[in-house]
Coordinates of C-alpha atoms in Angstrom, one line a residue:
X1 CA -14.5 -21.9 26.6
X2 CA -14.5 -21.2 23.1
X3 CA -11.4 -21.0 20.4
X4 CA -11.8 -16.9 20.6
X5 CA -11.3 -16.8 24.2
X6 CA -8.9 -20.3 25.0
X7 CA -5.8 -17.8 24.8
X8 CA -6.6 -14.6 27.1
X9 CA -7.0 -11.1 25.5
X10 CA -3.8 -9.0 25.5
X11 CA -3.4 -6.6 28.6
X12 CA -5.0 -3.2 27.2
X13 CA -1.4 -1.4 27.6
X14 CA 0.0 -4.5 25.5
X15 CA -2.7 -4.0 22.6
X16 CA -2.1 -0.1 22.3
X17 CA 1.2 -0.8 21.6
X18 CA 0.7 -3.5 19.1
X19 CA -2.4 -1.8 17.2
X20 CA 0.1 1.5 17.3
X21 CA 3.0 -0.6 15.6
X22 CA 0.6 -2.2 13.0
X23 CA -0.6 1.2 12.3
X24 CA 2.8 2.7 11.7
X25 CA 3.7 0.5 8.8
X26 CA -0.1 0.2 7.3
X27 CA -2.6 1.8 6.2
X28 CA -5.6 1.1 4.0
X29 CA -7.4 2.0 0.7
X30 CA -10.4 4.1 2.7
X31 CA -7.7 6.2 3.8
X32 CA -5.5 6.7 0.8
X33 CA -8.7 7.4 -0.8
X34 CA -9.8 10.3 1.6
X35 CA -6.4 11.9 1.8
X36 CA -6.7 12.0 -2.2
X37 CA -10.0 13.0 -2.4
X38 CA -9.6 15.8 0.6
X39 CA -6.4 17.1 -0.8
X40 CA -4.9 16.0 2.0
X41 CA -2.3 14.0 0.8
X42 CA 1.3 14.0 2.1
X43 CA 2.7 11.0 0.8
X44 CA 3.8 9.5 -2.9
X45 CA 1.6 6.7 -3.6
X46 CA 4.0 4.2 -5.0
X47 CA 2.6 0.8 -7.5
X48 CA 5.3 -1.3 -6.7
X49 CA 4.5 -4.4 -9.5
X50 CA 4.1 -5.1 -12.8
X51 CA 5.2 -3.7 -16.4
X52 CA 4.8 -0.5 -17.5
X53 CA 1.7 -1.8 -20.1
X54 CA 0.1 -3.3 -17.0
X55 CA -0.1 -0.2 -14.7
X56 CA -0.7 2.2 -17.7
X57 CA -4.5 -0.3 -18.3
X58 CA -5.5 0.0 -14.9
X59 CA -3.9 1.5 -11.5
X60 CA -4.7 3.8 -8.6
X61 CA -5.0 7.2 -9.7
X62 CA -2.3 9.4 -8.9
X63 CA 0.5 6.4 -8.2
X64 CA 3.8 6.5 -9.6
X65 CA 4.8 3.1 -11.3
X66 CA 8.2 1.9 -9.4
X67 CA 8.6 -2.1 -9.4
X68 CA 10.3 -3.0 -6.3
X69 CA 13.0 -4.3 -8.1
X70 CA 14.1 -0.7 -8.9
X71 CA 14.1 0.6 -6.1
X72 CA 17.3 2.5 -5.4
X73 CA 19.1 5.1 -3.3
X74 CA 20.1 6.8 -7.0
X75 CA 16.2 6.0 -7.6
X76 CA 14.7 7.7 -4.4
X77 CA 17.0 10.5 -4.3
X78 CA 14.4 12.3 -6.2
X79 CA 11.9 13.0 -3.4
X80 CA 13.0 14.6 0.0
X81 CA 14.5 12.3 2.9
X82 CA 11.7 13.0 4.8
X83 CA 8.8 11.6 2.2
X84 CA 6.0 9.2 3.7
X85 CA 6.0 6.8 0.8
X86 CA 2.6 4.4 0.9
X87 CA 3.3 1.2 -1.4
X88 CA 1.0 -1.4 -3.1
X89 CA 0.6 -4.6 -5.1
X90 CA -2.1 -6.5 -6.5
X91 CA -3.4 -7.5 -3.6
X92 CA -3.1 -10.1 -0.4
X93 CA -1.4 -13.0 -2.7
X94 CA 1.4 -10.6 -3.6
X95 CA 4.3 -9.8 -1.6
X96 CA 5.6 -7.1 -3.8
X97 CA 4.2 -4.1 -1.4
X98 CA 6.4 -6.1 1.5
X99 CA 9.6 -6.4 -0.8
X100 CA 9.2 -2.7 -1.3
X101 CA 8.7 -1.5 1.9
X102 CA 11.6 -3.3 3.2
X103 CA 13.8 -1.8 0.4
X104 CA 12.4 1.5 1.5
X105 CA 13.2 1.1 4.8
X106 CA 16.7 -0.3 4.6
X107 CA 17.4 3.0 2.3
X108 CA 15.7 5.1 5.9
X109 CA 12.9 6.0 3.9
X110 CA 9.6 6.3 5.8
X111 CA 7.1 4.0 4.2
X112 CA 3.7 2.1 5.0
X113 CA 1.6 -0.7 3.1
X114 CA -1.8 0.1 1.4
X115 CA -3.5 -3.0 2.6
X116 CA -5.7 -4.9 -0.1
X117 CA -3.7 -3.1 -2.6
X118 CA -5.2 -3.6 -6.4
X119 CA -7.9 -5.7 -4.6
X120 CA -8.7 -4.2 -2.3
X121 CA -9.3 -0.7 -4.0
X122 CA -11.6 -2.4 -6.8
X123 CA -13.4 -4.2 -3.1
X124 CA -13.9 -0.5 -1.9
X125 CA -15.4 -0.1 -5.4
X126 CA -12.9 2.9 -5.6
X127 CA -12.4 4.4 -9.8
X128 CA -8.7 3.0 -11.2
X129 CA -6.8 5.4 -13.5
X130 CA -5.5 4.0 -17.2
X131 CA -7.6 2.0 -19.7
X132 CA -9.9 -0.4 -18.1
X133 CA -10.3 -3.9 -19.0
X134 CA -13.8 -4.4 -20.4
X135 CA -13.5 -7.8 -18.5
X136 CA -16.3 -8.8 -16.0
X137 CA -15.5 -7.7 -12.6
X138 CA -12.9 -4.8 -13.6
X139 CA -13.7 -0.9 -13.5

């Protein structure tokens, strides 16, 4: 018996419901990307970290710049009640896209997590917006 299999696979009923509740509070940089691209987009991409001179050299295009720490009823009154909001960090060693989405939640605001965040949308070799870093490894 090997480490993969030493604990049995979920019942299939039990993993539909998981996978389903994963997939209600996370999404992914392919598919941010495609809605974009596809003008199919029906939610506000939110950048969730950072100062103001940070996101203007290099973030998704078409995100708006709201640090989780300002995140506020007043704040969010802005869009409709009913607005899918899709947040994001630098990437998996920050919690800033978590500390949003809870806010976000707690104010009943629909919201999901753009896995990989910063990271993973230069991985997916996907074009920033702003003025790029000439550093190695940055687009």
């Amino acid at each position: 018996m090997s480490y993969v299999t030493e604990f049995p696979a979920a019942e299939p009923q039990e993993a539909v419901a998981h996978f389903l509740r994963r997939l209600s509070v996370e999404t992914d940089c392919a598919d941010v990307y495609h809605a974009m691209t596809n003008n199919d987009q029906d939610f506000v991409l939110l950048h969730v970290v950072g100062k103001p001179e940070q996101f203007a050299r290099r973030h998704v295009p078409g995100a708006v710049h709201l640090p989780w720490s300002q995140i506020t009823a007043e704040r969010m009154a802005q869009w409709p009640d009913d607005t899918v909001f899709v947040v994001y960090c630098a990437g998996p060693h920050c919690n800033g896209a978590d500390r949003a989405a809870l806010k976000l939640a707690r104010l009943g605001l629909p919201v999901k997590i753009m896995l990989g965040g910063i990271t993973g949308w230069q991985d997916e070799n996907f074009d920033f917006a702003g003025q790029i870093s000439s550093a190695p490894g940055l687009r």
